[in-house]
XYZ file of N, CA and C in Angstrom:
447
model
N 23.848 -3.526 23.525
C 23.724 -3.570 24.959
C 24.041 -2.183 25.530
N 23.289 -1.806 26.521
C 23.499 -0.528 27.197
C 24.619 -0.703 28.227
N 25.533 0.246 28.279
C 26.670 0.163 29.195
C 26.434 1.025 30.427
N 27.283 0.832 31.427
C 27.222 1.641 32.643
C 27.431 3.118 32.324
N 28.290 3.392 31.348
C 28.591 4.772 30.991
C 27.371 5.476 30.378
N 26.451 4.721 29.832
C 25.267 5.300 29.189
C 24.090 5.481 30.145
N 24.229 5.052 31.377
C 23.131 5.126 32.345
C 22.538 6.518 32.493
N 23.381 7.505 32.645
C 22.879 8.858 32.887
C 22.075 9.390 31.707
N 22.359 8.893 30.520
C 21.636 9.356 29.331
C 20.250 8.728 29.199
N 19.970 7.665 29.945
C 18.716 6.942 29.769
C 17.498 7.616 30.400
N 17.652 8.233 31.548
C 16.500 8.800 32.261
C 15.754 9.806 31.397
N 14.478 9.529 31.194
C 13.624 10.424 30.418
C 13.677 10.231 28.914
N 14.604 9.402 28.426
C 14.689 9.153 26.979
C 13.424 8.465 26.475
N 13.111 8.691 25.230
C 12.002 8.001 24.586
C 12.477 6.622 24.151
N 11.634 5.610 24.365
C 11.938 4.248 23.934
C 11.137 3.937 22.676
N 11.800 3.296 21.736
C 11.214 2.979 20.431
C 11.508 1.527 20.078
N 10.686 0.949 19.222
C 10.972 -0.378 18.680
C 11.913 -0.211 17.500
N 12.481 -1.309 17.034
C 13.347 -1.264 15.849
C 12.573 -0.842 14.603
N 11.267 -1.042 14.625
C 10.431 -0.658 13.484
C 9.986 0.802 13.528
N 10.468 1.547 14.527
C 10.174 2.967 14.594
C 8.884 3.331 15.302
N 8.351 2.427 16.130
C 7.146 2.735 16.900
C 7.537 3.193 18.297
N 6.969 4.327 18.707
C 7.264 4.873 20.028
C 6.555 4.038 21.091
N 7.294 3.721 22.156
C 6.730 2.934 23.255
C 6.389 3.830 24.436
N 7.290 4.723 24.798
C 7.100 5.597 25.954
C 8.437 6.138 26.412
N 8.458 6.649 27.633
C 9.677 7.250 28.183
C 10.270 6.357 29.263
N 11.595 6.384 29.375
C 12.281 5.638 30.426
C 12.015 6.341 31.751
N 11.355 5.625 32.657
C 11.079 6.172 33.984
C 12.295 5.989 34.894
N 12.824 4.756 34.923
C 14.053 4.466 35.661
C 14.662 3.178 35.142
N 15.883 2.909 35.587
C 16.635 1.733 35.155
C 17.010 0.923 36.386
N 16.945 -0.408 36.250
C 17.424 -1.305 37.298
C 18.759 -1.869 36.858
N 19.726 -1.839 37.767
C 21.053 -2.357 37.469
C 21.333 -3.571 38.345
N 22.197 -4.445 37.856
C 22.619 -5.614 38.617
C 23.413 -5.121 39.820
N 23.062 -5.598 41.000
C 23.689 -5.139 42.234
C 25.158 -5.534 42.323
N 25.543 -6.599 41.646
C 26.921 -7.071 41.688
C 27.787 -6.419 40.629
N 27.302 -6.425 39.385
C 28.124 -5.935 38.274
C 27.909 -4.466 37.964
N 26.764 -3.901 38.376
C 26.440 -2.518 38.048
C 25.917 -2.350 36.632
N 25.772 -3.452 35.891
C 25.284 -3.385 34.513
C 23.796 -3.065 34.474
N 23.390 -2.186 33.565
C 21.960 -1.919 33.371
C 21.259 -3.175 32.863
N 20.174 -3.588 33.537
C 19.481 -4.818 33.165
C 18.069 -4.573 32.627
N 17.309 -3.691 33.269
C 15.905 -3.459 32.911
C 15.604 -1.973 32.913
N 14.758 -1.549 31.999
C 14.259 -0.170 31.989
C 12.758 -0.222 32.219
N 12.265 0.627 33.089
C 10.817 0.744 33.275
C 10.351 1.863 32.357
N 9.422 1.523 31.474
C 8.927 2.446 30.461
C 7.478 2.799 30.785
N 7.146 4.077 30.724
C 5.771 4.530 30.935
C 5.353 5.450 29.796
N 4.052 5.413 29.510
C 3.490 6.329 28.516
C 2.045 6.603 28.915
N 1.852 7.675 29.625
C 0.514 8.011 30.122
C -0.458 8.283 28.977
N 0.023 8.807 27.871
C -0.862 9.137 26.745
C -1.518 7.882 26.163
N -0.755 6.785 26.080
C -1.312 5.559 25.505
C -1.908 4.650 26.572
N -1.704 5.000 27.831
C -2.216 4.174 28.914
C -1.238 3.118 29.388
N -0.031 3.094 28.841
C 0.983 2.148 29.294
C 1.478 2.637 30.652
N 0.961 2.000 31.700
C 1.235 2.465 33.053
C 2.617 2.135 33.568
N 3.350 1.340 32.892
C 4.696 0.985 33.299
C 4.985 -0.452 32.964
N 6.065 -0.680 32.264
C 6.447 -2.027 31.865
C 7.967 -2.117 31.887
N 8.473 -3.287 32.253
C 9.914 -3.492 32.254
C 10.340 -4.103 30.936
N 11.417 -3.543 30.366
C 11.977 -4.030 29.118
C 13.448 -4.361 29.378
N 13.896 -5.548 28.935
C 15.311 -5.887 29.140
C 16.212 -5.000 28.288
N 17.353 -4.656 28.849
C 18.304 -3.803 28.141
C 19.422 -4.608 27.484
N 19.384 -5.926 27.612
C 20.442 -6.792 27.093
C 20.699 -6.568 25.609
N 19.655 -6.404 24.797
C 19.817 -6.229 23.356
C 19.377 -4.842 22.887
N 19.203 -3.929 23.825
C 18.790 -2.559 23.484
C 20.008 -1.735 23.078
N 19.737 -0.633 22.370
C 20.820 0.263 21.948
C 20.376 1.711 22.092
N 21.358 2.569 22.320
C 21.113 4.012 22.266
C 21.427 4.456 20.855
N 20.430 5.029 20.206
C 20.606 5.527 18.846
C 20.208 6.990 18.858
N 21.190 7.858 18.837
C 20.897 9.283 18.963
C 20.263 9.559 20.315
N 19.073 10.129 20.283
C 18.345 10.459 21.516
C 17.248 9.446 21.810
N 17.410 8.212 21.335
C 16.391 7.181 21.514
C 16.982 5.909 22.111
N 16.178 5.250 22.942
C 16.479 3.899 23.377
C 15.709 2.988 22.422
N 16.419 2.142 21.696
C 15.791 1.265 20.702
C 15.857 -0.170 21.207
N 14.671 -0.822 21.264
C 14.592 -2.193 21.760
C 14.102 -3.131 20.656
N 14.556 -4.386 20.668
C 14.223 -5.323 19.597
C 12.943 -6.128 19.836
N 11.970 -5.533 20.501
C 10.746 -6.257 20.830
C 9.539 -5.548 20.224
N 8.561 -6.309 19.721
C 7.361 -5.679 19.175
C 6.489 -5.091 20.288
N 5.726 -4.073 19.950
C 4.873 -3.383 20.920
C 3.930 -4.362 21.612
N 3.330 -5.287 20.863
C 2.379 -6.238 21.447
C 3.023 -7.060 22.557
N 4.261 -7.512 22.355
C 4.962 -8.288 23.379
C 5.231 -7.435 24.613
N 5.633 -6.206 24.396
C 5.923 -5.288 25.500
C 4.659 -5.007 26.304
N 3.556 -4.759 25.631
C 2.302 -4.450 26.321
C 1.781 -5.619 27.146
N 2.146 -6.846 26.782
C 1.678 -8.034 27.491
C 2.646 -8.495 28.586
N 3.717 -7.772 28.796
C 4.723 -8.179 29.774
C 4.153 -8.191 31.185
N 4.629 -9.133 32.021
C 4.218 -9.126 33.428
C 4.534 -7.774 34.058
N 3.691 -7.319 34.935
C 3.822 -6.033 35.633
C 3.520 -4.846 34.728
N 2.986 -5.081 33.551
C 2.712 -3.973 32.640
C 1.724 -2.992 33.237
N 0.707 -3.471 33.911
C -0.315 -2.580 34.445
C -0.111 -2.303 35.930
N 0.881 -2.909 36.531
C 1.104 -2.771 37.962
C 2.390 -2.022 38.236
N 2.473 -1.423 39.390
C 3.743 -0.851 39.817
C 4.427 -1.908 40.655
N 5.414 -2.552 40.089
C 6.109 -3.634 40.786
C 7.088 -3.105 41.819
N 7.089 -1.823 42.035
C 8.031 -1.254 42.976
C 9.308 -0.871 42.268
N 10.291 -0.458 43.036
C 11.520 0.015 42.411
C 12.519 -1.112 42.169
N 12.209 -2.318 42.607
C 13.052 -3.478 42.299
C 12.158 -4.620 41.854
N 12.763 -5.608 41.229
C 12.057 -6.823 40.849
C 12.562 -7.955 41.730
N 11.650 -8.779 42.199
C 12.084 -9.969 42.928
C 12.669 -10.954 41.920
N 13.336 -11.979 42.427
C 13.895 -13.006 41.555
C 12.771 -13.666 40.767
N 11.651 -13.942 41.424
C 10.519 -14.584 40.741
C 9.953 -13.697 39.642
N 9.804 -12.387 39.909
C 9.298 -11.461 38.890
C 10.265 -11.355 37.713
N 11.559 -11.320 38.030
C 12.545 -11.229 36.968
C 12.542 -12.501 36.111
N 12.382 -13.660 36.738
C 12.305 -14.908 35.979
C 11.088 -14.911 35.049
N 9.963 -14.369 35.526
C 8.774 -14.252 34.673
C 9.079 -13.390 33.461
N 9.768 -12.276 33.686
C 10.102 -11.377 32.590
C 11.085 -12.020 31.617
N 12.092 -12.727 32.135
C 13.020 -13.440 31.248
C 12.239 -14.381 30.337
N 11.321 -15.161 30.923
C 10.523 -16.094 30.143
C 9.661 -15.387 29.118
N 9.044 -14.282 29.512
C 8.171 -13.532 28.606
C 8.929 -13.039 27.374
N 10.138 -12.532 27.590
C 10.931 -11.991 26.484
C 11.803 -13.057 25.803
N 11.713 -14.307 26.271
C 12.479 -15.383 25.650
C 13.971 -15.313 25.937
N 14.341 -14.835 27.119
C 15.748 -14.693 27.486
C 16.119 -15.664 28.597
N 17.389 -15.996 28.656
C 17.912 -16.781 29.777
C 18.482 -15.832 30.809
N 18.351 -16.211 32.064
C 18.987 -15.469 33.144
C 20.489 -15.598 32.939
N 21.228 -14.485 32.807
C 22.667 -14.575 32.532
C 23.431 -15.343 33.600
N 22.944 -15.350 34.821
C 23.624 -16.093 35.884
C 23.549 -17.588 35.651
N 22.503 -18.060 34.971
C 22.369 -19.484 34.686
C 23.313 -19.935 33.580
N 23.868 -18.985 32.838
C 24.749 -19.337 31.728
C 26.181 -19.589 32.170
N 26.561 -19.131 33.352
C 27.906 -19.374 33.862
C 27.936 -20.794 34.407
N 28.831 -21.592 33.890
C 28.943 -23.005 34.281
C 27.631 -23.756 34.093
N 26.817 -23.348 33.122
C 25.513 -23.976 32.919
C 25.643 -25.435 32.509
N 26.743 -25.791 31.902
C 26.924 -27.160 31.441
C 26.859 -28.183 32.562
N 27.372 -27.838 33.732
C 27.339 -28.807 34.832
C 26.257 -28.472 35.858
N 25.348 -27.554 35.516
C 24.225 -27.252 36.403
C 24.595 -26.417 37.605
N 25.710 -25.709 37.546
C 26.144 -24.914 38.692
C 26.240 -23.448 38.320
N 25.268 -22.942 37.598
C 25.277 -21.534 37.193
C 25.130 -20.607 38.373
N 25.410 -19.338 38.154
C 25.282 -18.335 39.218
C 23.898 -18.347 39.833
N 22.866 -18.476 38.993
C 21.501 -18.461 39.489
C 21.276 -19.537 40.534
N 21.771 -20.734 40.254
C 21.616 -21.823 41.215
C 22.374 -21.509 42.498
N 23.578 -20.963 42.374
C 24.367 -20.644 43.560
C 23.695 -19.538 44.362
N 23.156 -18.514 43.695
C 22.467 -17.434 44.398
C 21.276 -17.975 45.169
N 20.493 -18.850 44.521
C 19.311 -19.400 45.171
C 19.712 -20.249 46.377
N 20.771 -21.057 46.231
C 21.229 -21.881 47.344
C 21.677 -20.999 48.504
N 22.389 -19.922 48.201
C 22.832 -18.997 49.238
C 21.638 -18.354 49.939
N 20.625 -17.953 49.171
C 19.440 -17.332 49.759
C 18.732 -18.301 50.697
N 18.684 -19.554 50.316
C 18.047 -20.549 51.171
C 18.838 -20.708 52.464
N 20.174 -20.782 52.345
C 21.019 -20.899 53.543
C 20.853 -19.695 54.454
N 20.584 -18.529 53.890
C 20.472 -17.317 54.695
C 19.089 -17.147 55.297
N 18.219 -18.140 55.127
C 16.956 -18.097 55.845
C 15.732 -17.744 55.040
N 15.808 -17.670 53.729
C 14.605 -17.357 52.971
C 13.761 -18.586 52.732
N 14.272 -19.761 53.087
C 13.550 -21.026 52.930
C 13.015 -21.200 51.527
N 13.757 -20.723 50.539
C 13.364 -20.903 49.153
C 12.321 -19.927 48.671
N 11.915 -18.994 49.487
C 10.907 -18.016 49.088
C 11.605 -16.856 48.400
N 11.731 -16.972 47.076
C 12.516 -15.999 46.325
C 11.746 -14.726 45.995
N 10.456 -14.688 46.266
C 9.680 -13.531 45.838
C 10.160 -12.242 46.482
N 10.797 -12.323 47.649
C 11.254 -11.110 48.302
C 12.718 -10.804 48.072
N 13.428 -11.675 47.375
C 14.856 -11.511 47.143
C 15.072 -10.828 45.800
N 16.033 -9.932 45.725
C 16.335 -9.273 44.468
C 17.833 -9.140 44.302
N 18.283 -9.188 43.054
C 19.698 -8.951 42.753
C 19.854 -7.598 42.084
N 18.752 -6.831 42.008
C 18.735 -5.576 41.275
C 18.560 -4.408 42.232
N 19.013 -3.260 41.760
C 18.752 -2.016 42.492
C 18.466 -0.928 41.484
N 17.779 0.086 41.926
C 17.442 1.194 41.042
C 18.676 2.055 40.822
N 18.949 2.372 39.567
C 20.104 3.224 39.239
C 19.851 4.619 39.779
N 20.869 5.200 40.357
C 20.761 6.547 40.886
C 21.101 7.549 39.794
N 20.368 8.642 39.716
C 20.693 9.661 38.702
C 22.156 10.093 38.845
N 22.796 10.190 37.720
C 24.200 10.603 37.716
C 25.156 9.444 37.917
N 24.621 8.186 37.871
C 25.518 7.043 37.969
C 25.138 6.211 39.095
């Protein structure tokens, strides 16, 4: 897992698969607005035509001068928003699509998940109370990491 202390080292780093295949360069990182933890890296590679794709950092590692991710190139290339610029943040709906694509659970759903009261459910309930009427596409829990921390 990538830590907050490693954020500054990520910008511009080359991203690779565990099998040693180059994916592209880290364009920017999205961090959780509450915890400050790095959550997603946007990777671009103009040479191969990869216009930008989000990769989860939950199981990624910094190895020397490389960001190494445990996902095959084919899965990364097929990720939602791969060919689009999703902007500098992901909505809750876009992030849920990405979690599903990579086979991950939203970490907020894992807190108190046994009784159905995970963070994700509480966040969504709060958003509804605040007037979004359940329209999560415009809500985000992420922000773009600023260079230097």
